[in-house]
Tab-separated table of C-alpha atoms in Angstrom:
chain	number	residue	atom	x	y	z
A	920	MET	CA	-4.526	18.232	24.681
A	921	SER	CA	-7.679	18.319	22.688
A	922	ALA	CA	-9.461	16.838	19.581
A	923	VAL	CA	-11.139	18.571	17.219
A	924	ILE	CA	-13.591	16.513	15.137
A	925	TYR	CA	-15.787	18.552	12.043
A	926	GLY	CA	-15.050	21.415	14.098
A	927	VAL	CA	-16.690	20.005	17.575
A	928	LEU	CA	-14.376	19.629	20.562
A	929	SER	CA	-14.693	16.224	22.307
A	930	PRO	CA	-15.480	16.535	25.740
A	931	VAL	CA	-13.474	13.445	26.965
A	932	SER	CA	-10.388	15.179	25.731
A	933	TYR	CA	-10.537	17.880	28.406
A	934	ALA	CA	-9.783	15.347	30.961
A	935	ASN	CA	-6.291	15.096	29.121
A	936	SER	CA	-5.312	18.455	28.408
A	937	ASN	CA	-2.001	19.615	27.410
A	938	PRO	CA	-0.283	22.150	25.130
A	939	CYS	CA	-0.401	21.418	21.801
A	940	PRO	CA	2.728	21.448	19.277
A	941	TYR	CA	3.870	24.926	18.040
A	942	THR	CA	4.335	22.889	14.634
A	943	MET	CA	1.689	20.997	13.165
A	944	TRP	CA	1.107	19.305	9.670
A	945	ALA	CA	-2.161	19.629	8.034
A	946	LEU	CA	-3.108	17.416	5.192
A	947	VAL	CA	-5.821	18.866	2.646
A	948	ASP	CA	-7.417	15.906	0.820
A	949	ALA	CA	-10.218	16.605	-2.034
A	950	HIS	CA	-12.571	13.584	-1.527
A	951	HIS	CA	-13.879	11.720	-4.603
A	952	PHE	CA	-11.463	14.365	-6.776
A	953	TYR	CA	-12.725	13.177	-9.991
A	954	VAL	CA	-16.527	13.186	-9.078
A	955	SER	CA	-16.431	16.814	-7.505
A	956	CYS	CA	-14.900	18.170	-10.656
A	957	GLU	CA	-17.935	16.455	-13.177
A	958	ARG	CA	-20.443	18.006	-10.450
A	959	LEU	CA	-18.996	21.110	-10.528
A	960	PHE	CA	-19.559	21.676	-14.066
A	961	ALA	CA	-23.178	19.324	-14.105
A	962	PRO	CA	-25.007	20.584	-11.705
A	963	ARG	CA	-27.211	17.849	-12.675
A	964	LEU	CA	-25.422	15.094	-11.194
A	965	LYS	CA	-25.297	16.225	-7.718
A	966	HIS	CA	-27.116	13.959	-6.067
A	967	ARG	CA	-26.992	11.169	-8.738
A	968	PRO	CA	-24.268	8.190	-8.409
A	969	ILE	CA	-21.503	8.648	-10.227
A	970	ALA	CA	-19.021	6.322	-11.683
A	971	ILE	CA	-15.788	7.238	-13.492
A	972	LEU	CA	-14.056	4.546	-16.268
A	973	THR	CA	-10.941	4.097	-18.087
A	974	GLY	CA	-13.057	3.542	-21.385
A	975	PRO	CA	-16.516	2.182	-22.157
A	976	GLN	CA	-15.628	-1.295	-21.050
A	977	GLY	CA	-12.775	-0.343	-18.601
A	978	CYS	CA	-12.040	-0.007	-15.024
A	979	VAL	CA	-13.371	2.217	-12.069
A	980	ILE	CA	-10.999	5.022	-11.144
A	981	SER	CA	-13.466	6.963	-9.412
A	982	CYS	CA	-16.566	6.900	-7.698
A	983	SER	CA	-19.098	9.044	-5.545
A	984	ARG	CA	-19.661	8.244	-1.742
A	985	ASP	CA	-23.016	6.481	-2.029
A	986	LEU	CA	-21.586	3.980	-4.756
A	987	LYS	CA	-18.093	3.417	-2.559
A	988	ASN	CA	-20.293	2.794	0.946
A	989	GLU	CA	-23.398	0.781	-0.540
A	990	LEU	CA	-21.419	-1.126	-2.789
A	991	SER	CA	-18.227	-1.689	-1.648
A	992	LEU	CA	-17.129	-0.374	-4.896
A	993	ALA	CA	-12.929	-0.562	-4.753
A	994	ILE	CA	-11.125	1.679	-7.183
A	995	GLY	CA	-9.663	-0.778	-10.305
A	996	THR	CA	-13.156	-2.713	-10.483
A	997	PRO	CA	-14.003	-3.861	-14.108
A	998	LEU	CA	-16.986	-2.905	-15.045
A	999	PHE	CA	-18.578	-5.794	-16.069
A	1000	LYS	CA	-18.411	-6.913	-12.795
A	1001	VAL	CA	-20.164	-4.627	-10.970
A	1002	SER	CA	-22.560	-3.504	-14.495
A	1003	THR	CA	-25.592	-5.117	-12.611
A	1004	GLN	CA	-25.507	-3.085	-9.488
A	1005	LEU	CA	-24.699	0.359	-11.034
A	1006	LYS	CA	-27.879	0.041	-13.633
A	1007	ALA	CA	-29.958	-0.649	-10.473
A	1008	LYS	CA	-28.216	2.337	-9.028
A	1009	ASN	CA	-29.216	4.393	-11.838
A	1010	THR	CA	-25.345	5.136	-12.198
A	1011	VAL	CA	-24.002	7.893	-14.760
A	1012	LEU	CA	-20.449	6.622	-16.420
A	1013	LEU	CA	-18.239	9.350	-17.331
A	1014	ARG	CA	-15.450	9.199	-19.653
A	1015	PRO	CA	-12.163	10.629	-17.686
A	1016	ASN	CA	-11.498	14.153	-18.263
A	1017	PHE	CA	-7.700	14.331	-17.085
A	1018	GLU	CA	-7.018	18.035	-18.388
A	1019	LEU	CA	-10.088	19.619	-16.658
A	1020	TYR	CA	-8.766	17.665	-13.055
A	1021	GLY	CA	-5.355	18.762	-13.347
A	1022	ASP	CA	-6.336	22.216	-14.248
A	1023	LEU	CA	-8.598	22.000	-10.959
A	1024	SER	CA	-5.432	20.718	-8.742
A	1025	SER	CA	-3.363	23.382	-10.043
A	1026	ARG	CA	-5.968	25.698	-9.107
A	1027	ILE	CA	-6.407	24.115	-5.641
A	1028	MET	CA	-2.425	24.209	-4.966
A	1029	GLN	CA	-2.314	28.030	-5.946
A	1030	CYS	CA	-4.904	28.588	-3.684
A	1031	LEU	CA	-3.161	26.814	-0.565
A	1032	ARG	CA	0.018	28.567	-1.074
A	1033	THR	CA	-1.574	31.840	-0.724
A	1034	LEU	CA	-3.012	30.551	3.090
A	1035	CYS	CA	0.297	28.802	3.978
A	1036	PRO	CA	4.199	29.506	2.523
A	1037	GLU	CA	5.473	25.901	2.496
A	1038	VAL	CA	3.436	23.420	0.666
A	1039	ALA	CA	4.185	19.793	-0.337
A	1040	VAL	CA	2.196	18.619	-3.141
A	1041	TYR	CA	1.618	14.619	-2.705
A	1042	SER	CA	-0.819	13.821	-5.593
A	1043	ILE	CA	-3.173	15.391	-7.896
A	1044	ASP	CA	-5.820	15.877	-4.948
A	1045	GLU	CA	-3.977	15.809	-1.902
A	1046	ALA	CA	-1.367	18.276	-0.485
A	1047	PHE	CA	0.625	18.975	2.910
A	1048	LEU	CA	1.255	22.005	4.768
A	1049	LYS	CA	3.266	22.733	7.721
A	1050	LEU	CA	1.559	25.019	10.010
A	1051	THR	CA	3.223	27.068	13.511
A	1052	LEU	CA	1.831	28.879	15.806
A	1053	PRO	CA	1.989	32.931	15.546
A	1054	GLN	CA	4.084	34.282	18.730
A	1055	ALA	CA	0.678	35.584	20.093
A	1056	VAL	CA	-0.775	32.496	20.375
A	1057	MET	CA	1.744	31.124	22.044
A	1058	CYS	CA	2.165	33.420	24.643
A	1059	ALA	CA	-1.595	33.138	25.292
A	1060	MET	CA	-1.060	29.564	25.857
A	1061	ASN	CA	0.717	29.850	28.946
A	1062	SER	CA	-2.564	31.255	30.639
A	1063	ASP	CA	-5.092	29.197	28.285
A	1064	PRO	CA	-3.422	25.744	27.193
A	1065	LEU	CA	-6.177	25.318	24.668
A	1066	ALA	CA	-5.648	28.521	22.467
A	1067	GLY	CA	-2.958	26.438	20.386
A	1068	ASN	CA	-5.915	23.976	19.435
A	1069	ARG	CA	-8.473	26.454	19.142
A	1070	TYR	CA	-6.247	28.402	16.751
A	1071	TYR	CA	-5.593	24.903	14.659
A	1072	ARG	CA	-9.293	24.542	14.493
A	1073	THR	CA	-9.931	27.905	12.932
A	1074	GLN	CA	-7.127	26.988	10.427
A	1075	ALA	CA	-8.612	24.103	9.360
A	1076	GLN	CA	-11.851	25.429	8.836
A	1077	THR	CA	-10.250	28.785	6.983
A	1078	ILE	CA	-8.504	26.190	4.537
A	1079	ALA	CA	-11.736	24.281	3.609
A	1080	GLN	CA	-13.905	27.119	3.390
A	1081	THR	CA	-11.518	29.169	0.874
A	1082	VAL	CA	-10.552	26.325	-1.272
A	1083	LEU	CA	-14.338	25.470	-1.647
A	1084	LEU	CA	-15.227	29.302	-2.349
A	1085	GLU	CA	-12.302	29.707	-4.766
A	1086	THR	CA	-12.516	26.739	-6.944
A	1087	GLY	CA	-15.787	25.010	-5.914
A	1088	ILE	CA	-14.277	21.711	-5.151
A	1089	PRO	CA	-15.140	20.291	-0.788
A	1090	VAL	CA	-11.591	19.049	0.537
A	1091	GLY	CA	-11.006	17.331	4.168
A	1092	VAL	CA	-8.596	19.158	6.342
A	1093	ALA	CA	-6.458	16.753	9.022
A	1094	ILE	CA	-4.384	18.213	11.393
A	1095	ALA	CA	-1.863	16.415	13.025
A	1096	PRO	CA	2.295	16.713	14.603
A	1097	THR	CA	3.449	14.534	12.018
A	1098	LYS	CA	2.601	13.811	8.441
A	1099	VAL	CA	2.347	10.040	9.009
A	1100	LEU	CA	-0.562	10.958	11.843
A	1101	ALA	CA	-2.520	13.383	9.377
A	1102	LYS	CA	-2.751	10.592	7.206
A	1103	LEU	CA	-4.249	8.584	9.865
A	1104	ALA	CA	-6.700	11.388	11.072
A	1105	MET	CA	-7.345	12.167	7.315
A	1106	ARG	CA	-9.307	8.232	7.188
A	1107	GLN	CA	-11.096	9.049	10.449
A	1108	VAL	CA	-12.734	11.907	7.954
A	1109	LYS	CA	-13.161	9.724	5.177
A	1110	SER	CA	-14.751	7.141	7.460
A	1111	ALA	CA	-16.817	8.832	9.319
A	1112	LYS	CA	-20.567	7.681	8.731
A	1113	ASN	CA	-22.126	10.985	9.627
A	1114	GLN	CA	-20.309	13.435	8.143
A	1115	PRO	CA	-21.999	17.305	8.021
A	1116	SER	CA	-23.554	18.553	5.332
A	1117	ASN	CA	-21.371	21.370	4.935
A	1118	PRO	CA	-18.120	20.627	3.261
A	1119	SER	CA	-16.121	23.025	4.990
A	1120	LYS	CA	-16.373	21.466	8.370
A	1121	HIS	CA	-15.074	18.079	7.164
A	1122	CYS	CA	-12.123	18.956	9.574
A	1123	ILE	CA	-10.481	17.355	12.333
A	1124	VAL	CA	-7.301	18.240	14.273
A	1125	LEU	CA	-6.052	15.201	16.386
A	1126	SER	CA	-3.419	16.304	19.153
A	1127	SER	CA	-4.647	14.320	21.726
A	1128	GLU	CA	-2.619	11.697	23.501
A	1129	TYR	CA	-5.718	10.135	24.611
A	1130	HIS	CA	-7.443	9.937	21.113
A	1131	LEU	CA	-4.477	9.119	19.217
A	1132	ASN	CA	-3.799	5.917	21.370
A	1133	LYS	CA	-7.489	4.763	20.708
A	1134	ILE	CA	-6.997	5.586	16.896
A	1135	LEU	CA	-3.878	3.635	16.926
A	1136	GLN	CA	-4.821	0.993	19.041
A	1137	ASP	CA	-7.628	0.055	16.210
A	1138	THR	CA	-5.794	0.586	13.272
A	1139	ASP	CA	-4.213	-2.468	11.603
A	1140	VAL	CA	-0.463	-1.765	10.863
A	1141	GLU	CA	-0.809	-2.508	7.100
A	1142	LYS	CA	-3.479	0.439	6.530
A	1143	LEU	CA	-0.685	2.985	7.953
A	1144	TRP	CA	0.889	5.222	5.126
A	1145	GLY	CA	4.237	3.389	4.089
A	1146	ILE	CA	3.347	0.338	4.751
A	1147	GLY	CA	2.324	-2.416	2.540
A	1148	LYS	CA	1.811	-5.770	2.081
A	1149	THR	CA	5.133	-7.422	2.642
A	1150	SER	CA	6.200	-5.106	5.288
A	1151	ALA	CA	2.881	-5.601	6.935
A	1152	LYS	CA	3.813	-9.374	6.929
A	1153	LYS	CA	7.536	-8.771	8.233
A	1154	LEU	CA	6.307	-6.997	11.026
A	1155	ALA	CA	3.239	-9.861	11.698
A	1156	ARG	CA	5.931	-12.402	11.871
A	1157	SER	CA	7.313	-10.322	15.239
A	1158	HIS	CA	3.744	-9.989	16.372
A	1159	ILE	CA	3.370	-6.435	15.298
A	1160	HIS	CA	-0.280	-5.942	13.936
A	1161	SER	CA	-1.334	-2.809	14.988
A	1162	ALA	CA	-0.308	0.927	14.342
A	1163	TYR	CA	0.115	1.251	18.404
A	1164	ALA	CA	2.273	-1.801	18.801
A	1165	LEU	CA	4.637	-0.532	15.975
A	1166	LYS	CA	4.891	2.851	17.842
A	1167	ASN	CA	6.025	1.149	21.070
A	1168	THR	CA	8.067	-0.726	19.182
A	1169	PRO	CA	12.294	-0.384	20.529
A	1170	GLU	CA	14.999	0.258	17.726
A	1171	ALA	CA	12.448	-0.386	14.803
A	1172	HIS	CA	15.512	1.193	12.560
A	1173	LYS	CA	17.364	-1.526	13.461
A	1174	ARG	CA	15.106	-4.372	13.061
A	1175	PHE	CA	12.888	-3.125	10.055
A	1176	GLY	CA	15.058	-1.159	8.383
A	1177	VAL	CA	15.124	2.709	7.637
A	1178	VAL	CA	11.503	3.730	6.192
A	1179	ILE	CA	9.545	1.543	9.167
A	1180	GLY	CA	11.468	2.950	11.726
A	1181	ARG	CA	10.780	6.407	10.428
A	1182	ILE	CA	6.948	5.777	10.412
A	1183	ALA	CA	7.441	4.617	13.925
A	1184	LEU	CA	9.188	7.682	15.234
A	1185	GLU	CA	6.215	9.891	12.725
A	1186	LEU	CA	3.619	7.444	15.431
A	1187	SER	CA	5.478	8.761	18.228
A	1188	GLY	CA	5.055	12.372	17.411
A	1189	LYS	CA	8.343	13.285	16.197
A	1190	SER	CA	8.269	14.449	12.835
A	1191	CYS	CA	11.275	13.100	10.689
A	1192	ILE	CA	9.615	13.437	7.338
A	1193	GLU	CA	10.444	16.776	6.119
A	1194	ILE	CA	8.613	18.769	3.652
A	1195	GLU	CA	9.910	18.656	0.265
A	1196	HIS	CA	11.071	22.417	-1.633
A	1197	GLY	CA	10.286	22.301	-4.975
A	1198	SER	CA	11.195	19.010	-7.341
A	1199	GLU	CA	14.038	18.226	-9.406
A	1200	ASP	CA	13.353	19.256	-13.606
A	1201	GLN	CA	11.376	16.474	-15.676
A	1202	LYS	CA	14.131	14.173	-17.207
A	1203	GLN	CA	11.580	12.253	-19.237
A	1204	ILE	CA	8.467	12.151	-21.263
A	1205	LEU	CA	6.589	9.246	-22.043
A	1206	CYS	CA	3.413	9.131	-24.341
A	1207	SER	CA	1.813	5.425	-25.077
A	1208	LYS	CA	-1.338	4.178	-26.121
A	1209	SER	CA	-3.105	0.823	-26.568
A	1210	TYR	CA	-5.523	0.301	-29.410
A	1211	PRO	CA	-8.488	-2.158	-29.499
A	1212	LYS	CA	-7.765	-3.081	-33.224
A	1213	ARG	CA	-4.637	-4.486	-34.056
A	1214	LEU	CA	-2.101	-1.793	-36.340
A	1215	GLN	CA	-1.210	-4.695	-39.280
A	1216	ASN	CA	0.366	-2.535	-41.568
A	1217	TYR	CA	3.467	-0.037	-41.709
A	1218	GLU	CA	1.420	2.964	-42.346
A	1219	GLN	CA	-0.576	2.517	-39.130
A	1220	VAL	CA	2.134	1.947	-36.821
A	1221	LYS	CA	3.625	4.926	-38.589
A	1222	ARG	CA	0.522	7.369	-37.759
A	1223	ALA	CA	-0.211	6.142	-34.453
A	1224	LEU	CA	3.820	6.558	-33.634
A	1225	LEU	CA	3.572	10.259	-34.924
A	1226	LEU	CA	0.458	11.445	-32.856
A	1227	GLN	CA	2.168	9.986	-29.506
A	1228	LEU	CA	5.599	12.187	-30.766
A	1229	GLN	CA	3.389	15.150	-31.388
A	1230	ARG	CA	1.834	14.596	-27.949
A	1231	ALA	CA	5.297	14.006	-26.172
A	1232	THR	CA	6.968	17.265	-28.039
A	1233	LYS	CA	3.594	19.381	-26.248
A	1234	LYS	CA	4.189	18.054	-23.449
A	1235	ALA	CA	8.216	19.147	-23.632
A	1236	ARG	CA	7.331	22.624	-25.211
A	1237	ALA	CA	4.549	22.998	-22.167
A	1238	LEU	CA	7.888	22.903	-19.995
A	1239	GLY	CA	10.069	24.444	-21.551
A	1240	SER	CA	12.164	21.560	-22.371
A	1241	LYS	CA	14.066	20.045	-25.668
A	1242	ALA	CA	15.020	16.551	-25.797
A	1243	HIS	CA	18.364	15.155	-26.783
A	1244	LEU	CA	17.353	11.558	-26.771
A	1245	CYS	CA	14.158	9.540	-28.645
A	1246	THR	CA	12.792	6.168	-27.961
A	1247	PHE	CA	9.770	4.684	-29.546
A	1248	PHE	CA	8.138	1.291	-29.002
A	1249	ALA	CA	5.643	-1.073	-30.667
A	1250	SER	CA	4.458	-4.488	-29.199
A	1251	GLY	CA	2.259	-7.013	-29.904
A	1252	SER	CA	0.077	-10.119	-28.079
A	1253	VAL	CA	0.853	-13.184	-27.255
A	1254	TYR	CA	-2.634	-13.778	-27.810
A	1255	SER	CA	-2.976	-12.365	-31.281
A	1256	PRO	CA	-4.450	-14.656	-33.734
A	1257	LEU	CA	-2.450	-13.256	-36.529
A	1258	ARG	CA	0.605	-14.551	-34.347
A	1259	SER	CA	2.535	-17.565	-35.770
A	1260	PRO	CA	2.625	-20.586	-33.512
A	1261	TYR	CA	5.959	-20.541	-33.643
A	1262	ALA	CA	7.201	-17.337	-32.928
A	1263	PRO	CA	9.019	-17.444	-29.713
A	1264	THR	CA	7.859	-14.354	-28.280
A	1265	HIS	CA	5.107	-11.427	-29.097
A	1266	PRO	CA	6.138	-9.143	-31.614
A	1267	THR	CA	7.755	-6.375	-30.182
A	1268	ALA	CA	9.917	-3.371	-32.183
A	1269	HIS	CA	11.875	-0.743	-30.390
A	1270	ALA	CA	14.801	1.643	-31.280
A	1271	THR	CA	16.684	4.868	-29.700
A	1272	PHE	CA	18.208	7.425	-31.723
A	1273	SER	CA	19.973	10.814	-30.453
A	1274	ILE	CA	18.973	14.329	-31.676
A	1275	PRO	CA	21.815	15.909	-33.135
A	1276	SER	CA	20.496	19.456	-32.110
A	1277	ALA	CA	17.894	19.327	-28.678
A	1278	SER	CA	14.558	19.963	-29.947
A	1279	SER	CA	10.630	19.586	-29.225
A	1280	ASP	CA	9.667	19.915	-33.089
A	1281	PRO	CA	7.612	16.920	-33.751
A	1282	ILE	CA	8.262	17.537	-37.371
A	1283	TYR	CA	12.170	17.371	-37.345
A	1284	ILE	CA	12.203	14.449	-34.597
A	1285	GLY	CA	9.155	12.520	-36.738
A	1286	GLU	CA	11.605	12.848	-39.869
A	1287	MET	CA	14.266	10.926	-38.264
A	1288	LEU	CA	11.608	8.385	-36.511
A	1289	GLN	CA	10.367	7.313	-39.735
A	1290	HIS	CA	13.709	6.763	-41.280
A	1291	LEU	CA	14.233	4.553	-38.504
A	1292	LEU	CA	10.696	2.750	-38.185
A	1293	LYS	CA	10.603	1.134	-41.813
A	1294	LYS	CA	13.860	-0.997	-40.449
A	1295	GLN	CA	12.700	-1.871	-37.311
A	1296	ILE	CA	8.870	-2.520	-38.027
A	1297	SER	CA	8.728	-4.610	-41.268
A	1298	SER	CA	10.019	-8.402	-40.177
A	1299	GLU	CA	7.941	-7.842	-37.049
A	1300	LEU	CA	4.622	-7.706	-38.535
A	1301	LYS	CA	5.276	-10.874	-40.194
A	1302	ASP	CA	5.139	-12.696	-36.402
A	1303	GLY	CA	1.498	-10.488	-35.855
A	1304	ALA	CA	0.281	-7.209	-35.212
A	1305	PHE	CA	0.714	-4.074	-32.788
A	1306	TYR	CA	-1.478	-3.277	-30.197
A	1307	ARG	CA	0.786	-0.472	-27.934
A	1308	ILE	CA	2.554	2.151	-29.379
A	1309	GLY	CA	4.652	4.649	-28.094
A	1310	VAL	CA	7.515	7.224	-27.705
A	1311	ILE	CA	9.966	8.292	-25.222
A	1312	LEU	CA	11.786	11.701	-25.342
A	1313	SER	CA	14.620	11.836	-22.894
A	1314	GLU	CA	17.507	14.086	-21.857
A	1315	LEU	CA	15.968	17.075	-21.402
A	1316	HIS	CA	17.212	20.075	-21.038
A	1317	ASN	CA	15.837	23.309	-20.049
A	1318	GLU	CA	15.961	25.863	-23.628
A	1319	LYS	CA	17.275	28.345	-21.634
A	1320	ILE	CA	20.158	26.662	-20.987
A	1321	LEU	CA	20.845	24.871	-24.125
A	1322	ILE	CA	20.990	29.100	-25.440
A	1323	ASN	CA	24.168	29.474	-23.987
A	1324	SER	CA	25.840	26.270	-24.859
A	1325	ILE	CA	25.284	26.971	-28.919
A	1326	ASP	CA	28.153	26.084	-31.218
A	1327	MET	CA	29.135	26.191	-34.905
A	1328	PHE	CA	27.281	22.734	-35.575
A	1329	THR	CA	23.903	23.730	-33.799
A	1330	ARG	CA	20.660	23.574	-35.492
A	1331	ILE	CA	19.456	27.209	-34.863
A	1332	GLY	CA	16.160	29.177	-35.704
A	1333	GLN	CA	13.874	26.093	-36.647
A	1334	ASP	CA	12.400	26.101	-33.784
A	1335	ASP	CA	12.062	29.377	-32.989
A	1336	ASP	CA	10.561	29.490	-36.650
A	1337	ARG	CA	8.066	27.063	-35.937
A	1338	LYS	CA	6.929	28.369	-32.452
A	1339	GLU	CA	4.053	30.383	-33.561
A	1340	LEU	CA	2.389	27.507	-35.454
A	1341	TYR	CA	2.507	24.935	-32.838
A	1342	ASN	CA	1.263	27.836	-30.096
A	1343	THR	CA	-1.694	28.054	-32.879
A	1344	MET	CA	-2.278	24.105	-32.961
A	1345	ASP	CA	-2.351	23.978	-29.346
A	1346	SER	CA	-4.777	26.865	-29.051
A	1347	ILE	CA	-6.977	25.205	-31.244
A	1348	CYS	CA	-6.461	21.277	-29.698
A	1349	MET	CA	-7.551	23.091	-26.304
A	1350	ARG	CA	-10.423	24.911	-27.548
A	1351	TYR	CA	-11.956	22.159	-30.299
A	1352	GLY	CA	-10.665	19.031	-28.337
A	1353	LYS	CA	-6.936	17.280	-28.832
A	1354	GLN	CA	-7.845	15.440	-31.993
A	1355	ALA	CA	-8.911	18.961	-33.748
A	1356	ILE	CA	-5.633	19.146	-35.364
A	1357	SER	CA	-2.757	17.509	-36.007
A	1358	LEU	CA	0.276	16.869	-38.056
A	1359	GLY	CA	-0.833	13.737	-40.091
A	1360	PRO	CA	-3.982	11.985	-41.273
A	1361	LYS	CA	-6.966	12.240	-39.037
A	1362	THR	CA	-7.988	8.702	-39.535
A	1363	LEU	CA	-5.697	5.922	-38.236
A	1364	TYR	CA	-7.294	2.693	-39.797
A	1365	SER	CA	-7.999	2.657	-43.240
A	1366	SER	CA	-9.257	-0.649	-45.587
A	1367	SER	CA	-6.198	-0.587	-47.866
A	1368	PRO	CA	-2.964	0.994	-48.047
A	1369	GLN	CA	-3.772	2.583	-50.999
A	1370	SER	CA	-6.571	4.139	-49.562
A	1371	SER	CA	-4.011	5.638	-46.854
A	1372	SER	CA	-1.787	6.607	-48.769
A	1373	SER	CA	-3.899	8.969	-51.214
A	1374	LYS	CA	-4.802	11.011	-47.742
A	1375	GLN	CA	-2.078	13.802	-47.942
A	1376	ASP	CA	-0.468	14.753	-44.630
A	1377	PHE	CA	-1.272	18.362	-43.267
A	1378	ALA	CA	0.130	21.047	-41.031
A	1379	LEU	CA	-0.729	25.036	-41.470
A	1380	CYS	CA	1.763	27.268	-43.111
A	1381	SER	CA	3.012	30.090	-41.827
A	1382	ASP	CA	0.609	32.256	-44.267
A	1383	ASP	CA	-2.254	30.872	-42.637
A	1384	LEU	CA	-1.692	31.328	-38.981
A	1385	GLU	CA	-2.891	35.206	-39.225
A	1386	ARG	CA	-6.103	33.752	-40.167
A	1387	VAL	CA	-6.679	31.057	-38.444
A	1388	ASN	CA	-5.570	33.247	-35.418
A	1389	SER	CA	-8.138	35.875	-35.894
A	1390	GLU	CA	-11.243	33.071	-36.506
A	1391	LEU	CA	-9.878	31.203	-33.584
A	1392	ASN	CA	-10.460	34.481	-31.605
A	1393	LEU	CA	-13.689	35.578	-33.180
A	1394	GLU	CA	-15.364	31.997	-32.258
A	1395	MET	CA	-14.125	32.168	-28.692
A	1396	SER	CA	-15.536	35.702	-28.448
A	1397	ARG	CA	-19.195	34.768	-29.450
A	1398	SER	CA	-19.058	31.634	-27.526
A	1399	ASN	CA	-19.666	32.251	-23.679
A	1400	ILE	CA	-17.894	29.319	-22.306
A	1401	ASN	CA	-14.180	29.511	-21.316
A	1402	PRO	CA	-12.126	28.508	-24.492
A	1403	ARG	CA	-9.751	26.635	-21.618
A	1404	HIS	CA	-11.338	23.742	-21.046
A	1405	TRP	CA	-15.051	24.045	-19.847
A	1406	GLN	CA	-16.151	22.826	-23.202
A	1407	HIS	CA	-15.357	19.401	-21.507
A	1408	LEU	CA	-18.886	18.353	-20.030
A	1409	PRO	CA	-19.607	14.962	-18.703
A	1410	GLN	CA	-20.477	12.497	-21.428
A	1411	VAL	CA	-22.707	9.751	-20.238
A	1412	TYR	CA	-22.183	6.419	-21.852
């Protein structure tokens, strides 16, 4: 068997040529995915070092390759620890745009499904593809053992080139007999010092026993996919420090459990982690936010909860689901200066209530939420202020199934009457930003309760829908920017 690294056959592998497996796993990984998304719509940043943060003074969640290699910048590093080094490198600091990242991720996965029928989405920037040799290639391998390797090499390059052409995102492709070996091969792609300038050649086909054993000997067991620090310590006590040692461990499933046993089998080339066909329907939605300024009165907490409720119900409508239960919570901090020194714990308020008729209507659910909210937080605010607010919608069911289970006590028609209203609001927020329109006051913090109560809650009326839709369509037609999300350009701090 032979190994293909960046599309070039290794001459050493020809000495141990054997037919490759008929079925292989391909791991497609978009390297530095968030950075690639930002550079796609801001070409001026192509040769600039980039770091994407959680907030103005937050942590690094993604960075360009040069920062990772030269500064050894790890994901999750606080900004204040590396601010001096980043300034010296003239680094561009960006806010994350998760809506853009999610949309591009969906496009990549859709592109992969056109290339391979069996695709398992692993994360926002990773997916496994199950590749099988065509019958013609299998027959050709009788006279040419390397025909299968050339086919997989061509497939890897085709996948990388197609994704780059259709989405603009460069990806790496690693092909190996099992999923664990494919993850290990991808580490070789990422750790290579001299990568080719053409991103479509970031490919590796790992099928040679010689190269495989060499890589396993150089790989620490804690770097394997599926093995954490606790499992690594457990293996170290049995003098298993490398992936090669784990591969040759007899009866690993009896000594270390089923999970490590499967990893050992995968290292031996036996695929036992099959592809996942589809996924179960989502049963819960959580939307929460931590605020830099503490929420010190009822009005502020109510507004914050209504904003999170609006986010949660929007996600439920996108899934075509309705909720039977709603939970809201508000928590404070033990370090709050407003907290009484005699208070046993930090202030916390939470409540769960059932929704008589399953709904994704924020107005309907918000009325019940406000009814319980006053009782829950009045006493807690005496011991401090809240800083984290959240809403959980649970027991989600598909609205098509709920239609078939309507009884005489079910609330009917209210959600459908407001469906056009929420569709219009979602379109406005998609075009002008998440906070362009909401069901409550725009300002969360106010100088006094009197000033906050003077601001009236607002919502679109059904009479305004036609006018708003026409104005929105006119504005979109005048703009050369795609109305979905292309308006989200990088914002430099």
